[in-house]
Short mmCIF file of C-alpha atoms in Angstrom, two decimals:
data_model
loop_
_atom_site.label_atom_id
_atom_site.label_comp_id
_atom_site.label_asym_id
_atom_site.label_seq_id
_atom_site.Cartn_x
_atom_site.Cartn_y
_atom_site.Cartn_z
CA UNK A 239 9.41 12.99 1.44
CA UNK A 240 10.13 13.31 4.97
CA UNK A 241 7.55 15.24 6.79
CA UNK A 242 8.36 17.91 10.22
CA UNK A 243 6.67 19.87 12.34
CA UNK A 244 7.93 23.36 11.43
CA UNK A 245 8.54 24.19 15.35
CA UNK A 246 12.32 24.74 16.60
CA UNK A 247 14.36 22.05 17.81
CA UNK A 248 16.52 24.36 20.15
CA UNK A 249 15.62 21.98 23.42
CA UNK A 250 13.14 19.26 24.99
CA UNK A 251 12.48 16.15 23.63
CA UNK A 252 12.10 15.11 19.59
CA UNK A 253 11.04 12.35 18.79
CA UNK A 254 11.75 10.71 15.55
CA UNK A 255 9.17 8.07 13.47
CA UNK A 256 10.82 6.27 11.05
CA UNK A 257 8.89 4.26 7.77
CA UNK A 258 10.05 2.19 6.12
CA UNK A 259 8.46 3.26 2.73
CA UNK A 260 5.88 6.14 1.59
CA UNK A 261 2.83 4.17 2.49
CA UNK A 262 4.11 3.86 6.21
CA UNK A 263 2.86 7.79 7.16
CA UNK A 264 -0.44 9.16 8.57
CA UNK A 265 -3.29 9.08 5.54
CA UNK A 266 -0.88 7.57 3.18
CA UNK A 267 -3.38 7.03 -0.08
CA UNK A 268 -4.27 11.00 0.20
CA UNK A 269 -2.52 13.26 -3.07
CA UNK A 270 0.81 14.29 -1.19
CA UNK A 271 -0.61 18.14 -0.53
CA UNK A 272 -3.74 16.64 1.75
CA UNK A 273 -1.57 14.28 3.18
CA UNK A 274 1.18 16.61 4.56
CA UNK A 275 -1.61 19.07 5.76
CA UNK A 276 -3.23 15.88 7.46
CA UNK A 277 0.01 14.95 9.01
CA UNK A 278 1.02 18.62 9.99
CA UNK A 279 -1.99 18.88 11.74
CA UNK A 280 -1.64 15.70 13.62
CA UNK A 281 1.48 16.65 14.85
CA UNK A 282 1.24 20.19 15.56
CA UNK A 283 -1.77 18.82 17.85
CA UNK A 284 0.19 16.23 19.86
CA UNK A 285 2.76 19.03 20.79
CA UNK A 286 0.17 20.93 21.69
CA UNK A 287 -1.14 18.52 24.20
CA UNK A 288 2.09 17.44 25.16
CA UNK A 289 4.53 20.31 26.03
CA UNK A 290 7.15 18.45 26.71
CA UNK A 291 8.11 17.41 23.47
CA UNK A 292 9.85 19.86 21.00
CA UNK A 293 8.85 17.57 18.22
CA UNK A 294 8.34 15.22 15.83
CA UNK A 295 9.88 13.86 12.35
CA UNK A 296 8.41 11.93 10.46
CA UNK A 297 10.71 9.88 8.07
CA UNK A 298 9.02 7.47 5.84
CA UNK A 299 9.67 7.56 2.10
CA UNK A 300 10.78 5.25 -1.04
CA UNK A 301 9.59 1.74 -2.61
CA UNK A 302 6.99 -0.74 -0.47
CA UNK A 303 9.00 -2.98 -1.77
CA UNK A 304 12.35 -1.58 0.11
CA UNK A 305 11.09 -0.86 3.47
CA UNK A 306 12.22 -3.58 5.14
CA UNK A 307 15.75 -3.41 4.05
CA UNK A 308 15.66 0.27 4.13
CA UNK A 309 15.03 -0.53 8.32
CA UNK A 310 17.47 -2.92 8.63
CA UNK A 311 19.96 -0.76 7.03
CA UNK A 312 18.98 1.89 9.38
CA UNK A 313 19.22 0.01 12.36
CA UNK A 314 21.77 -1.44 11.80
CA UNK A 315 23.67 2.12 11.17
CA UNK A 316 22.60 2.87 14.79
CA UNK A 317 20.18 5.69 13.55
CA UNK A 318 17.84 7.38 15.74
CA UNK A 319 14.86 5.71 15.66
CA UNK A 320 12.71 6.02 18.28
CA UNK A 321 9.25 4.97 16.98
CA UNK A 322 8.47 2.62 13.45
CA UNK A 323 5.43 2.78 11.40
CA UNK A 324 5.14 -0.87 10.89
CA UNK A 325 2.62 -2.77 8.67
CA UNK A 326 1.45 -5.68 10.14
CA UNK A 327 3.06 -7.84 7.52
CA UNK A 328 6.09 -7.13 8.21
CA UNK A 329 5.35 -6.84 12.02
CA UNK A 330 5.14 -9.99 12.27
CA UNK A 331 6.79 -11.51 10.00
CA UNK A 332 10.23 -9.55 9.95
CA UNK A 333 10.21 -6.88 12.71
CA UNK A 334 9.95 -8.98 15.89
CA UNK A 335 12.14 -12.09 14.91
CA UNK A 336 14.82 -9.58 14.37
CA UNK A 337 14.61 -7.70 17.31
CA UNK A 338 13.62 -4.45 15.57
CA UNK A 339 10.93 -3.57 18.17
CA UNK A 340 10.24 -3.36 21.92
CA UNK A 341 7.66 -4.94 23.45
CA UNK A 342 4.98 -2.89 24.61
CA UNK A 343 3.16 -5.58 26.74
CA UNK A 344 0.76 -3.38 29.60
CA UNK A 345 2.13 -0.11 28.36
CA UNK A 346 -1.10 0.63 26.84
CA UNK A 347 -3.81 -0.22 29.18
CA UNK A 348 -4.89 3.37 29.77
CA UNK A 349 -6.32 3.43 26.28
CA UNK A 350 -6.32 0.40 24.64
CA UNK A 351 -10.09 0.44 24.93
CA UNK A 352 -10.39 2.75 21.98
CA UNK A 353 -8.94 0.18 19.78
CA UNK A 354 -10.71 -2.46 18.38
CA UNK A 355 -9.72 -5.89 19.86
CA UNK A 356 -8.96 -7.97 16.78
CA UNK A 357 -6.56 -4.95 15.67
CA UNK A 358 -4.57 -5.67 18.64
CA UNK A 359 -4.36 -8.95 18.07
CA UNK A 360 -2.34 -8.53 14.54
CA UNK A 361 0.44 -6.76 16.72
CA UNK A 362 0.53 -9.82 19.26
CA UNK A 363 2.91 -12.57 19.33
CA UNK A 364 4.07 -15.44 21.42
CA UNK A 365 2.07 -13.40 24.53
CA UNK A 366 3.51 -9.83 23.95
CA UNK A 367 2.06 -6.79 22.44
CA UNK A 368 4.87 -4.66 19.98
CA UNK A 369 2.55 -2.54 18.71
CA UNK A 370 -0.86 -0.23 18.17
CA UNK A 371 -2.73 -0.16 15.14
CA UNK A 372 -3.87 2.91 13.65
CA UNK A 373 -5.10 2.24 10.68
CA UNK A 374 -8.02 0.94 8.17
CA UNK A 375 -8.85 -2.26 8.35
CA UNK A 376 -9.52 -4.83 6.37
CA UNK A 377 -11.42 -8.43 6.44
CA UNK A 378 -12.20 -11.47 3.44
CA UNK A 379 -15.90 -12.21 2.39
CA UNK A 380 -17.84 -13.41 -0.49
CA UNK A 381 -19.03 -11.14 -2.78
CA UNK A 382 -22.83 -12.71 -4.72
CA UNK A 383 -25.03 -10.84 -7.58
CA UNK A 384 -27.65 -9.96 -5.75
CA UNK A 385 -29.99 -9.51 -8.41
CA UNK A 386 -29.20 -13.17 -9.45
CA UNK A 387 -29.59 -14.60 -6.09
CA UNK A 388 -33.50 -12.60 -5.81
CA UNK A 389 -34.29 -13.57 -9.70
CA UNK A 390 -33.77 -17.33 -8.20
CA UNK A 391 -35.23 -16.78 -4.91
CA UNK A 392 -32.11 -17.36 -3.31
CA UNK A 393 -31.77 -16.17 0.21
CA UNK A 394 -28.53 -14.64 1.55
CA UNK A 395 -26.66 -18.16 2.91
CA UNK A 396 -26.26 -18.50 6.40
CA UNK A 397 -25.05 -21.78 6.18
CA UNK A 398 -22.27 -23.78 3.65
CA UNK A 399 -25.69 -26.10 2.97
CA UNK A 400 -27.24 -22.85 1.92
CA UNK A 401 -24.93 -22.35 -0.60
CA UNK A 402 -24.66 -25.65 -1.96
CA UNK A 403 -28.28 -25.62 -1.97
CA UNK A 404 -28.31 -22.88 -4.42
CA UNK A 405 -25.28 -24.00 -6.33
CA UNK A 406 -27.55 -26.02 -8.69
CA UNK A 407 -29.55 -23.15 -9.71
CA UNK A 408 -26.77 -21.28 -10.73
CA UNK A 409 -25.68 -24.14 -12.76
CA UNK A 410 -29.04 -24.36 -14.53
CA UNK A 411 -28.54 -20.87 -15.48
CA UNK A 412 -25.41 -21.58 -17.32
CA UNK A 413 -23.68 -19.35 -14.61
CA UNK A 414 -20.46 -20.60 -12.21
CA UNK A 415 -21.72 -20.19 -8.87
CA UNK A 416 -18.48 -19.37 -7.37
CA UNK A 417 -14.84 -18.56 -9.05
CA UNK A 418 -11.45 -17.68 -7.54
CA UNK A 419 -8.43 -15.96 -8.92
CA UNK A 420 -6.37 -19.72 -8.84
CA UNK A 421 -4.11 -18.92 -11.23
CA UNK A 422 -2.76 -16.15 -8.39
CA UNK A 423 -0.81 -18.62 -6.23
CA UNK A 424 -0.65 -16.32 -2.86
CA UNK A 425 -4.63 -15.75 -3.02
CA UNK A 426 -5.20 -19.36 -2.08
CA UNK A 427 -4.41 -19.31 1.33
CA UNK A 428 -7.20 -17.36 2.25
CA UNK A 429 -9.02 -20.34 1.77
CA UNK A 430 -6.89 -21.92 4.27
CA UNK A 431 -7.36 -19.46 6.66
CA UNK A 432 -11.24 -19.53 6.68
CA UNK A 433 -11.29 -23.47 6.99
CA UNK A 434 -7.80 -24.15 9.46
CA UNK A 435 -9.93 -21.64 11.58
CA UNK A 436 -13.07 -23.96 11.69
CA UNK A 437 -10.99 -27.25 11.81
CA UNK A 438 -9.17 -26.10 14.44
CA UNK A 439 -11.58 -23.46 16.99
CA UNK A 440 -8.17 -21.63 17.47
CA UNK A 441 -6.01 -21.12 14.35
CA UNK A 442 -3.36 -18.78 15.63
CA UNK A 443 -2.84 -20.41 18.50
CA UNK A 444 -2.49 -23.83 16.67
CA UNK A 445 -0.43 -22.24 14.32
CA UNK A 446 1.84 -21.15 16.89
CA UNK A 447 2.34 -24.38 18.22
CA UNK A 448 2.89 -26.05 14.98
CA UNK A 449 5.64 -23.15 13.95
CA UNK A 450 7.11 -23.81 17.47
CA UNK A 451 7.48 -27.53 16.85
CA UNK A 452 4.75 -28.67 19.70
CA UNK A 453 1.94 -29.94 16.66
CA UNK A 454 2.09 -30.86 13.42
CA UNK A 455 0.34 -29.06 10.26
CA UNK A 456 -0.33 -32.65 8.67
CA UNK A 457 -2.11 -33.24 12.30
CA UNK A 458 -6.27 -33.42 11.97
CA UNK A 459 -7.21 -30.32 11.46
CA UNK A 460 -4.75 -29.48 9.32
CA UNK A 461 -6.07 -32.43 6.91
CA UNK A 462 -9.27 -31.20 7.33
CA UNK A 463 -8.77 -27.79 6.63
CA UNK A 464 -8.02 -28.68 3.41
CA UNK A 465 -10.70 -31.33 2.65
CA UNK A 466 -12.97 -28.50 3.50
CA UNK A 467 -11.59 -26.80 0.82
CA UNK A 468 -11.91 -29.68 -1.56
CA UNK A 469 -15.63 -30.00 -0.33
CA UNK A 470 -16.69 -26.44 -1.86
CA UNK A 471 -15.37 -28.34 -5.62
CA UNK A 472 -16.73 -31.80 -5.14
CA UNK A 473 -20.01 -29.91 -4.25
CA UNK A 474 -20.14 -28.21 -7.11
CA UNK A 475 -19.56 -24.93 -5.70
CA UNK A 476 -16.12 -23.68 -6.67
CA UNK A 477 -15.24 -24.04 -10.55
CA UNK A 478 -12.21 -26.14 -11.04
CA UNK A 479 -11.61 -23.65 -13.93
CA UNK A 480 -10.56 -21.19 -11.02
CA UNK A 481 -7.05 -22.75 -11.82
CA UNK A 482 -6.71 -20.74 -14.77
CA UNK A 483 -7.95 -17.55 -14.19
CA UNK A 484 -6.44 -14.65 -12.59
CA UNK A 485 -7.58 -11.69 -10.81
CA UNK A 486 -8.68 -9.65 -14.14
CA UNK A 487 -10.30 -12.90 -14.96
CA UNK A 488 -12.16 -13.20 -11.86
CA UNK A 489 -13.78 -10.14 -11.66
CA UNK A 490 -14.68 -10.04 -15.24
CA UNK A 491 -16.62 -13.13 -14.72
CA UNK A 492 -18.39 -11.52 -12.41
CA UNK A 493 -19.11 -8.09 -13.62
CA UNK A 494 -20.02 -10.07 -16.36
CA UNK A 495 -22.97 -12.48 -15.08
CA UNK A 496 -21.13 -15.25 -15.63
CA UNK A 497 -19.79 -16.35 -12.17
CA UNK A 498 -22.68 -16.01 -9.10
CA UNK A 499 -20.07 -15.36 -6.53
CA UNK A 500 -16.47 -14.68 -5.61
CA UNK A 501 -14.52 -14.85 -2.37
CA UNK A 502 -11.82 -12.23 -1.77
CA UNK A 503 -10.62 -9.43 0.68
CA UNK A 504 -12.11 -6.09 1.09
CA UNK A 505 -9.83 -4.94 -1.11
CA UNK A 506 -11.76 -5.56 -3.92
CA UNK A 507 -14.42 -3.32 -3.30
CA UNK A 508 -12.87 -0.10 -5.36
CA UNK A 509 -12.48 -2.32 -8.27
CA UNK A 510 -16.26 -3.17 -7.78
CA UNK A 511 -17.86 0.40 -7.01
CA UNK A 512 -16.12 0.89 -10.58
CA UNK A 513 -17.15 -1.77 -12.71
CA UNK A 514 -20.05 -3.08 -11.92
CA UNK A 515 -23.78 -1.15 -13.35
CA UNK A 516 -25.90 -3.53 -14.21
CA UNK A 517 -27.02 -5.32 -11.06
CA UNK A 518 -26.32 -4.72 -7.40
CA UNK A 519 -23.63 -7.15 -5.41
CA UNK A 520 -23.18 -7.97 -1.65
CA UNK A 521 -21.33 -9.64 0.68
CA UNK A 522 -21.99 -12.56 3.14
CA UNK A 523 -19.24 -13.69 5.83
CA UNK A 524 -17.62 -17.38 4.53
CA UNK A 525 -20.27 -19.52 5.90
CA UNK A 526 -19.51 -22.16 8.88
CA UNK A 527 -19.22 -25.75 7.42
CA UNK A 528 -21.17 -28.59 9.39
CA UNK A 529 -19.12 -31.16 12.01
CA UNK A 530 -16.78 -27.77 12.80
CA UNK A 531 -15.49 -27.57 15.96
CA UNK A 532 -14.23 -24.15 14.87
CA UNK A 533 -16.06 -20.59 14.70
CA UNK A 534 -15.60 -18.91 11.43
CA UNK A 535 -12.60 -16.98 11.35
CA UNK A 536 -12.27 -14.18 8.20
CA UNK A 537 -8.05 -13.26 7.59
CA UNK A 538 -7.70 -9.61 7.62
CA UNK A 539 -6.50 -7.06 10.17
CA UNK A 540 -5.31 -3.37 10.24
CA UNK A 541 -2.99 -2.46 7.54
CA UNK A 542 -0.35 -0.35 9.75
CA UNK A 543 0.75 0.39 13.36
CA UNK A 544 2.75 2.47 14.94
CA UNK A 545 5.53 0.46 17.50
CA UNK A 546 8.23 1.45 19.73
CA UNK A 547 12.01 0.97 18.28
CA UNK A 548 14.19 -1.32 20.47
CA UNK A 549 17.04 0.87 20.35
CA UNK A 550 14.91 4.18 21.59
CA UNK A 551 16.39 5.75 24.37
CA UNK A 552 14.86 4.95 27.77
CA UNK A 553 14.26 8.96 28.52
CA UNK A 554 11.87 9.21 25.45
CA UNK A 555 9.79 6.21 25.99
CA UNK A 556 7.01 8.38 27.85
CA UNK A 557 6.99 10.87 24.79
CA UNK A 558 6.58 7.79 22.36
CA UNK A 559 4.31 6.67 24.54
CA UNK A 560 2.20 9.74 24.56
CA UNK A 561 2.49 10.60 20.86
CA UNK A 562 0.86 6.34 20.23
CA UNK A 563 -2.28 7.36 22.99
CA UNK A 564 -2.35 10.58 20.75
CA UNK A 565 -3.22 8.69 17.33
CA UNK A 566 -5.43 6.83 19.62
CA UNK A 567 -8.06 9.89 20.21
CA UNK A 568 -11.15 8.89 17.87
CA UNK A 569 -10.93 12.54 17.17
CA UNK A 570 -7.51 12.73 16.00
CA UNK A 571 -7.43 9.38 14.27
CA UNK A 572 -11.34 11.37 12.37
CA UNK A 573 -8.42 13.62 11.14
CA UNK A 574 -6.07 10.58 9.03
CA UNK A 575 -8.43 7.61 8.84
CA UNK A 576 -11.85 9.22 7.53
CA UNK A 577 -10.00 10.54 4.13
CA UNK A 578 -9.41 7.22 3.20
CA UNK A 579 -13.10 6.48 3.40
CA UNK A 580 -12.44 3.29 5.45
CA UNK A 581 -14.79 -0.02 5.90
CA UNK A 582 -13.90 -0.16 9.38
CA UNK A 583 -10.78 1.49 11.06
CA UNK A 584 -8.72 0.24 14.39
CA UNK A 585 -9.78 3.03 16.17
CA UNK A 586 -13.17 3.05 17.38
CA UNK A 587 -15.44 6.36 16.56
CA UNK A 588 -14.25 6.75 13.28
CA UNK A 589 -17.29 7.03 10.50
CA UNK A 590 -16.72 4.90 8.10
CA UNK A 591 -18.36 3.88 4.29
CA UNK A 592 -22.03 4.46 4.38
CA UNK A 593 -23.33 1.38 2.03
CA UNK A 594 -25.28 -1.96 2.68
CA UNK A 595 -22.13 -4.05 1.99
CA UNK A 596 -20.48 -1.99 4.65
CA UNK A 597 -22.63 -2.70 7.41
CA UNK A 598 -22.63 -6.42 6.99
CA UNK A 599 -19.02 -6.32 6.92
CA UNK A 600 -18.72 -4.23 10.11
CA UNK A 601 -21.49 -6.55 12.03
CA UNK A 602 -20.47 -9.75 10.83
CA UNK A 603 -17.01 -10.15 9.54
CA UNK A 604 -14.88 -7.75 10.98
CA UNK A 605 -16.03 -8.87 14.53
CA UNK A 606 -15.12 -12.33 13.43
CA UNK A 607 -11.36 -11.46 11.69
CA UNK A 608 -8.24 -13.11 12.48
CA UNK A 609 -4.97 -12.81 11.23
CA UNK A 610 -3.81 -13.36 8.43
CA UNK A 611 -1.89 -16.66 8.91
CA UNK A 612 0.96 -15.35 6.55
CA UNK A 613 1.41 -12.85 8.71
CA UNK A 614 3.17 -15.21 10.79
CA UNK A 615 4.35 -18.48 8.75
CA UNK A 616 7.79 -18.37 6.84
CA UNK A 617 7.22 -17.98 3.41
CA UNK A 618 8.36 -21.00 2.42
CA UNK A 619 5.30 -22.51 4.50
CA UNK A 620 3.15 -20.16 2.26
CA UNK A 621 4.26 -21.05 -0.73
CA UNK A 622 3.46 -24.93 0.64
CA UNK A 623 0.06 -23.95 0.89
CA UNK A 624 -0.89 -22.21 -2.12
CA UNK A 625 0.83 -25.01 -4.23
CA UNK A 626 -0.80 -27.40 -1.76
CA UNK A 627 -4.26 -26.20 -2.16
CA UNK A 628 -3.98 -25.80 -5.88
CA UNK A 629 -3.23 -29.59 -5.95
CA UNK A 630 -5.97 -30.12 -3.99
CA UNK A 631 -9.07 -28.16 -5.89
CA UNK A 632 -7.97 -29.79 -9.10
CA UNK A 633 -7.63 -33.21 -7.93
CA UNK A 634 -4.17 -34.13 -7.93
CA UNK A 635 -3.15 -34.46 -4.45
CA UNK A 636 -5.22 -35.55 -1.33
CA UNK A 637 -6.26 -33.70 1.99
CA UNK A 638 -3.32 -35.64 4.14
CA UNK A 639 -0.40 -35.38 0.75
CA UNK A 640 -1.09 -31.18 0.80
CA UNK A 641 -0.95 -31.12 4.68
CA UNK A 642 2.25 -33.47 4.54
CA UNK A 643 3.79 -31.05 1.89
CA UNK A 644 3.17 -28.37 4.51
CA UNK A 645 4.80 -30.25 7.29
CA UNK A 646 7.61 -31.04 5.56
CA UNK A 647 8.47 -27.66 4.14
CA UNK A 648 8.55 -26.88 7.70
CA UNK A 649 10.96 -29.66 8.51
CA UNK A 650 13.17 -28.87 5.90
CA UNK A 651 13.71 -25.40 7.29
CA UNK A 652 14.52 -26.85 10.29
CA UNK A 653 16.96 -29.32 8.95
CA UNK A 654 18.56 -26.20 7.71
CA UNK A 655 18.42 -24.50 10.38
CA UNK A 656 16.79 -21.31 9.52
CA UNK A 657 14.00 -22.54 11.56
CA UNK A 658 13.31 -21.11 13.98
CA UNK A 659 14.65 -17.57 13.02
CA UNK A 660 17.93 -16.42 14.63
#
């Protein structure tokens, strides 16, 4: 459905959002009532604060799995478009290599205090800014039974030797200290992202240069990134068995007693609140591994943004500009974010889940996010890596034959030239 303010058109300035599908709106998860009173109210308050604008439409309907092409296909149809609620995702890996978006680089000083820094950084590429995040936000951690962990006297890990300190415990027990969803081929590279960021010290940055043909993924630490991976297996920590279990798998293990810990994004936390009754579960941040020269560094980020269409015309770029520091105002973001009872939010000053796990992830790991590293590698790099690491954690391919595989997906594309993007 497309949503409008219900004010006249007649003259001034309107200025028209454009989404690609039905999540890309203001409090998109809200039942459709409560989320076109949300948005009515959001708008009918920027006009209010901004005169000069007659109004605003808000266009963002259909499949998730259209929205791209439903952009292109307006774009390219020279509609009027003169702001895009973008997802990250496709931010960065679709909207700014084809031009879809201007760059917003300085634009937002006056207010880009109000939004958290490692938001911003999801909507940054190659030194440019293209958009603001206004959104929830959301970060990777382990989850651990912490009824198991105090039965053992097993302290929260601080360390990776904490953890395989414990491991053996667990194993006496009978119980997998830690499973993954392996048989879900795009949920390895999380793993990835946690140790390229320690093997490196600065993964998006290496990452850049290796996409821009300046380093090499097979270099050092990107051999190491994924012996650290095979370190949490030959330590006993990770179940080989992860191979062959999916998500449903995963978490039944766990709700079940019979896995000590899982790591996964935040996203998992519904499907926790719900199942789990018989013991109480936390989170700790993925721990830093010893001889790192690397911080921890947890993949996750803001789900959506709001940019600036590279085709708006220049005489509305100060009421898109207004109508962004709008959604900016903690109290005005209060009005879409808090609904969605959010973790942690892009905007600063927005109350968020109330809850123990909550509060570690908000002091430790969403400080310490980065993006998501598929946010910015072609997919056929991605799929390199998930196959790669699977190799890996069952014992069929080495450290340096996963990061060559990488490598020389990445040369291939080049060879074909589709690398880098036209």
């Amino acid at each position: 459905m497309t949503a409008t303010s219900p004010l006249a058109h007649a003259e001034g300035v309107t200025l028209k959002v454009f989404g690609g599908s039905s999540l890309d709106k203001l409090a998109p998860r809200q039942k459709p009532d409560d989320q076109a009173r949300i948005e009515k109210e959001v708008i009918d308050g920027f006009l209010e604060a901004y005169p000069d604008v007659e109004a605003v439409e808000w266009d963002a309907q259909g499949p998730q799995g259209d929205g791209v092409q439903r952009l292109v296909t307006a774009m390219l149809a020279q509609q009027e478009i003169d702001l895009i609620s973008c997802s990250a995702y496709h931010t960065n890996g679709t909207y700014i290599r084809r031009g879809l978006l201007k760059p917003i680089t300085g634009m937002t000083d006056a207010f880009a205090d109000r939004v958290e820094p490692s938001a911003f950084n999801a909507y940054e590429q190659n030194g440019e800014l293209y958009g603001v995040p206004i959104s929830t936000m959301s970060t990777s951690t382990i989850y651990y039974n912490k009824d198991m962990f105090a039965e053992l006297g097993i302290d929260v890990p601080e360390t990776y030797e904490d953890v395989v300190a414990a491991a053996p415990k667990f194993a006496e027990m009978g119980v997998i200290p830690m499973i993954h969803q392996g048989a879900n081929a795009p949920l390895w590279p999380m793993w990835y992202f946690e140790t390229f960021s320690q093997a490196s010290g600065d993964p998006i940055e290496a990452t850049s240069a290796n996409l821009a043909g300046e380093g090499k993924f097979n270099d050092e630490a990107g051999v190491e990134a994924f012996a650290l991976i095979k370190k949490w297996v030959d330590d006993g920590i990770l179940s080989p068995e992860s191979l062959s279990v999916d998500q449903a798998g995963m978490r039944a293990a766990f709700v079940n007693g019979k896995a000590a810990m899982y790591y996964g994004g935040t996203w998992e936390i519904p499907a926790l609140r719900d199942q789990v009754s018989d013991f109480e579960w936390g989170v700790f941040p993925f721990p830093k591994m010893a001889g790192t020269p690397g911080d921890p560094g947890h993949g996750g980020g803001p789900d959506n943004g709001i940019c600036i269409s590279s085709s708006i015309a220049p005489e509305k770029m100060d009421a898109a500009l207004g109508f962004i520091e709008y959604l900016t105002r903690p109290e005005v973001a209060t009005l879409y974010l808090a609904p969605e009872e959010p973790l942690g939010t892009s905007i600063k000053g927005v109350a968020g889940v109330q809850a123990d796990y909550a509060e570690v992830l908000r002091e430790k790991n969403f400080p310490a996010t980065i993006k998501f590293l598929d946010w910015i590698w072609p997919s056929e790099v991605t799929r390199a890596v998930a196959s790669s690491i699977a190799g890996v954690v069952g014992g069929e391919v080495t450290p340096q034959e996963a990061a060559d595989t990488v490598q020389q997906a990445y040369d291939d594309l080049v060879d074909q030239g589709q690398w880098p993007p036209k």
